[in-house]
Tab-separated table of C-alpha atoms in Angstrom:
chain	number	residue	atom	x	y	z
A	290	UNK	CA	0.000	0.000	0.000
A	291	UNK	CA	1.265	3.400	-0.968
A	292	UNK	CA	-0.672	6.249	0.627
A	293	UNK	CA	-0.972	9.715	-0.828
A	294	UNK	CA	-2.595	12.538	1.154
A	295	UNK	CA	-3.927	15.418	-0.969
A	296	UNK	CA	-5.530	18.734	-0.172
A	297	UNK	CA	-8.830	18.956	-2.035
A	298	UNK	CA	-8.739	20.885	-5.292
A	299	UNK	CA	-11.549	21.064	-7.900
A	300	UNK	CA	-9.686	18.648	-10.195
A	301	UNK	CA	-10.206	15.954	-7.499
A	302	UNK	CA	-14.000	16.235	-7.680
A	303	UNK	CA	-14.456	12.921	-9.538
A	304	UNK	CA	-12.357	11.143	-6.909
A	305	UNK	CA	-14.542	12.586	-4.155
A	306	UNK	CA	-17.689	11.452	-6.014
A	307	UNK	CA	-16.195	7.961	-6.251
A	308	UNK	CA	-15.522	7.931	-2.507
A	309	UNK	CA	-19.051	9.193	-1.772
A	310	UNK	CA	-20.502	6.330	-3.816
A	311	UNK	CA	-18.347	3.883	-1.844
A	312	UNK	CA	-19.764	5.377	1.359
A	313	UNK	CA	-23.326	5.048	0.081
A	314	UNK	CA	-22.737	1.333	-0.531
A	315	UNK	CA	-21.100	0.827	2.874
A	316	UNK	CA	-23.581	-1.024	5.101
A	317	UNK	CA	-21.789	0.114	8.273
A	318	UNK	CA	-21.887	3.809	7.340
A	319	UNK	CA	-24.601	5.298	9.564
A	320	UNK	CA	-24.310	8.718	7.921
A	321	UNK	CA	-25.040	7.662	4.348
A	322	UNK	CA	-27.256	10.676	3.704
A	323	UNK	CA	-24.168	12.887	4.150
A	324	UNK	CA	-22.544	11.238	1.142
A	325	UNK	CA	-25.431	11.532	-1.331
A	326	UNK	CA	-24.342	12.556	-4.814
A	327	UNK	CA	-27.670	12.852	-6.617
A	328	UNK	CA	-28.817	16.475	-6.644
A	329	UNK	CA	-26.137	17.355	-4.054
A	330	UNK	CA	-26.262	21.001	-5.176
A	331	UNK	CA	-29.677	21.269	-3.484
A	332	UNK	CA	-28.979	19.062	-0.438
A	333	UNK	CA	-27.300	21.138	2.252
A	334	UNK	CA	-26.689	18.061	4.457
A	335	UNK	CA	-24.232	16.486	1.983
A	336	UNK	CA	-20.453	16.667	2.140
A	337	UNK	CA	-20.365	17.897	-1.467
A	338	UNK	CA	-22.723	20.786	-0.697
A	339	UNK	CA	-20.818	21.714	2.478
A	340	UNK	CA	-17.488	21.637	0.647
A	341	UNK	CA	-18.375	23.212	-2.689
A	342	UNK	CA	-21.526	25.316	-2.240
A	343	UNK	CA	-21.231	26.387	1.415
A	344	UNK	CA	-17.417	26.498	1.335
A	345	UNK	CA	-17.590	25.399	4.977
A	346	UNK	CA	-14.163	23.797	5.176
A	347	UNK	CA	-10.971	25.760	5.629
A	348	UNK	CA	-9.088	22.573	4.810
A	349	UNK	CA	-10.309	19.329	3.237
A	350	UNK	CA	-8.246	16.290	2.271
A	351	UNK	CA	-8.569	13.044	0.358
A	352	UNK	CA	-6.386	10.046	1.201
A	353	UNK	CA	-5.450	7.641	-1.578
A	354	UNK	CA	-4.053	4.145	-1.727
A	355	UNK	CA	-2.067	4.549	-4.941
A	356	UNK	CA	-4.712	6.180	-7.165
A	357	UNK	CA	-7.761	4.880	-5.279
A	358	UNK	CA	-9.535	7.394	-2.979
A	359	UNK	CA	-10.066	5.719	0.402
A	360	UNK	CA	-10.806	8.516	2.904
A	361	UNK	CA	-11.826	12.144	3.164
A	362	UNK	CA	-12.435	14.762	5.814
A	363	UNK	CA	-12.011	18.412	6.640
A	364	UNK	CA	-11.850	21.059	9.317
A	365	UNK	CA	-13.338	24.486	9.971
A	366	UNK	CA	-13.601	27.023	12.815
A	367	UNK	CA	-16.638	26.256	14.962
A	368	UNK	CA	-19.700	28.472	15.048
A	369	UNK	CA	-19.574	28.691	18.851
A	370	UNK	CA	-15.972	30.013	18.939
A	371	UNK	CA	-13.989	30.891	15.823
A	372	UNK	CA	-10.763	30.010	17.651
A	373	UNK	CA	-11.945	26.390	18.103
A	374	UNK	CA	-11.153	24.182	15.106
A	375	UNK	CA	-13.551	21.334	14.390
A	376	UNK	CA	-11.358	18.489	13.118
A	377	UNK	CA	-12.111	15.428	10.962
A	378	UNK	CA	-15.535	16.735	9.991
A	379	UNK	CA	-17.496	14.615	7.512
A	380	UNK	CA	-14.695	12.108	7.767
A	381	UNK	CA	-15.206	8.852	5.928
A	382	UNK	CA	-12.844	5.879	5.621
A	383	UNK	CA	-13.296	2.989	3.188
A	384	UNK	CA	-14.254	-0.152	5.171
A	385	UNK	CA	-11.260	-2.183	3.939
A	386	UNK	CA	-8.892	0.302	5.607
A	387	UNK	CA	-10.471	0.565	9.030
A	388	UNK	CA	-8.527	-0.272	12.200
A	389	UNK	CA	-5.295	0.948	10.606
A	390	UNK	CA	-5.390	4.371	12.318
A	391	UNK	CA	-5.265	6.225	8.982
A	392	UNK	CA	-7.478	9.085	10.153
A	393	UNK	CA	-5.255	9.465	13.207
A	394	UNK	CA	-2.082	9.299	11.132
A	395	UNK	CA	-3.010	11.638	8.266
A	396	UNK	CA	-6.053	13.813	8.938
A	397	UNK	CA	-5.645	14.707	12.594
A	398	UNK	CA	-2.019	15.915	12.385
A	399	UNK	CA	-2.825	17.998	9.281
A	400	UNK	CA	-5.777	19.607	11.063
A	401	UNK	CA	-3.710	20.264	14.183
A	402	UNK	CA	-0.915	21.839	12.124
A	403	UNK	CA	-3.542	24.070	10.501
A	404	UNK	CA	-4.906	25.038	13.946
A	405	UNK	CA	-1.449	25.932	15.238
A	406	UNK	CA	-0.502	27.873	12.103
A	407	UNK	CA	-3.729	29.871	12.413
A	408	UNK	CA	-3.360	30.584	16.155
A	409	UNK	CA	-6.431	28.580	17.133
A	410	UNK	CA	-7.063	28.041	20.844
A	411	UNK	CA	-8.391	24.481	20.636
A	412	UNK	CA	-9.035	21.607	18.258
A	413	UNK	CA	-11.786	19.048	18.704
A	414	UNK	CA	-13.680	16.069	17.383
A	415	UNK	CA	-17.451	15.777	17.527
A	416	UNK	CA	-19.495	12.586	17.610
A	417	UNK	CA	-23.166	11.987	16.937
A	418	UNK	CA	-25.194	10.242	19.607
A	419	UNK	CA	-25.011	6.911	17.724
A	420	UNK	CA	-21.190	6.921	17.704
A	421	UNK	CA	-20.361	8.747	20.934
A	422	UNK	CA	-18.719	5.566	22.217
A	423	UNK	CA	-15.820	6.299	19.866
A	424	UNK	CA	-14.694	8.997	22.305
A	425	UNK	CA	-13.540	6.180	24.581
A	426	UNK	CA	-10.655	5.632	22.165
A	427	UNK	CA	-9.091	8.816	23.498
A	428	UNK	CA	-9.567	7.786	27.136
A	429	UNK	CA	-8.037	4.336	26.768
A	430	UNK	CA	-5.141	3.467	29.042
A	431	UNK	CA	-2.536	0.981	27.828
A	432	UNK	CA	-1.586	-1.980	29.997
A	433	UNK	CA	0.965	-1.021	32.635
A	434	UNK	CA	0.428	2.720	32.188
A	435	UNK	CA	-1.663	5.215	34.078
A	436	UNK	CA	-1.948	7.820	31.330
A	437	UNK	CA	-4.436	7.861	28.450
A	438	UNK	CA	-3.246	6.413	25.165
A	439	UNK	CA	-2.870	9.369	22.815
A	440	UNK	CA	0.134	8.854	20.576
A	441	UNK	CA	-1.750	10.217	17.584
A	442	UNK	CA	0.057	13.559	17.366
A	443	UNK	CA	-3.217	15.471	17.365
A	444	UNK	CA	-4.420	14.793	20.863
A	445	UNK	CA	-1.112	14.051	22.478
A	446	UNK	CA	-1.039	16.561	25.298
A	447	UNK	CA	-2.270	16.703	28.841
A	448	UNK	CA	-4.695	19.437	27.723
A	449	UNK	CA	-7.215	16.843	26.540
A	450	UNK	CA	-10.870	17.180	27.568
A	451	UNK	CA	-14.172	15.393	27.028
A	452	UNK	CA	-17.483	17.216	27.343
A	453	UNK	CA	-19.701	14.650	29.055
A	454	UNK	CA	-23.004	16.055	27.795
A	455	UNK	CA	-24.301	16.708	24.268
A	456	UNK	CA	-23.871	20.166	22.795
A	457	UNK	CA	-25.439	21.721	19.706
A	458	UNK	CA	-23.160	21.819	16.673
A	459	UNK	CA	-24.722	22.785	13.338
A	460	UNK	CA	-28.200	22.247	14.848
A	461	UNK	CA	-27.326	18.672	15.802
A	462	UNK	CA	-26.747	17.311	19.323
A	463	UNK	CA	-23.172	16.018	19.441
A	464	UNK	CA	-20.551	14.953	21.948
A	465	UNK	CA	-17.181	16.651	21.911
A	466	UNK	CA	-13.602	15.919	22.886
A	467	UNK	CA	-10.876	18.476	22.383
A	468	UNK	CA	-7.316	19.524	23.016
A	469	UNK	CA	-6.670	23.002	24.324
A	470	UNK	CA	-3.786	24.641	22.454
A	471	UNK	CA	-3.777	27.745	24.644
A	472	UNK	CA	-3.668	27.330	28.450
A	473	UNK	CA	-5.402	30.708	28.863
A	474	UNK	CA	-8.412	29.717	26.739
A	475	UNK	CA	-11.726	28.564	28.148
A	476	UNK	CA	-15.266	28.236	26.884
A	477	UNK	CA	-18.583	27.732	28.680
A	478	UNK	CA	-19.904	24.607	26.945
A	479	UNK	CA	-23.018	24.721	29.130
A	480	UNK	CA	-24.080	27.703	27.003
A	481	UNK	CA	-24.515	25.409	23.984
A	482	UNK	CA	-25.759	22.332	25.837
A	483	UNK	CA	-28.407	20.390	23.923
A	484	UNK	CA	-31.759	20.400	25.667
A	485	UNK	CA	-34.043	17.391	26.040
A	486	UNK	CA	-36.229	18.480	23.134
A	487	UNK	CA	-33.308	18.206	20.700
A	488	UNK	CA	-32.160	14.735	21.829
């Protein structure tokens, strides 16, 4: 396997379409509607609309195995605090490549570098209610150690936090974990806590 990590440019559109179609055919992908390609210009919930029409992402990448697109994802400053970078947004990884830590190895370090270069105060990952258990990956402690396992270069500091209640991100209740990049920074996440009506 020979991986190639590319910043999205318009000439990669067909590759992104191909990856979206893979995601639509992926039985384990619980966010299939995000990857719709038919009439995407009029479907604001799709990754194509968010990337091309809304221009939501400050950075978006595609990962290739040789010439085959196998993963995508992007980052953007959050609506609740423009100095907080939302990382690995609309991330999708081809099922044959899962459990190889490719998102951790490629996407997260690129997003963190972007956050640092742009003087962001924090970088975080959000999870929908159906996949909030994935946050446990960042809490895991390796055998014989008493510190969380975070050798992923993006969440490798002691400034790691998990918000233990759902917050509203893009009108959707989500769970959040983040790394503070500035020890002086703080944010009142209670102010964007999801209420019972939205859960």
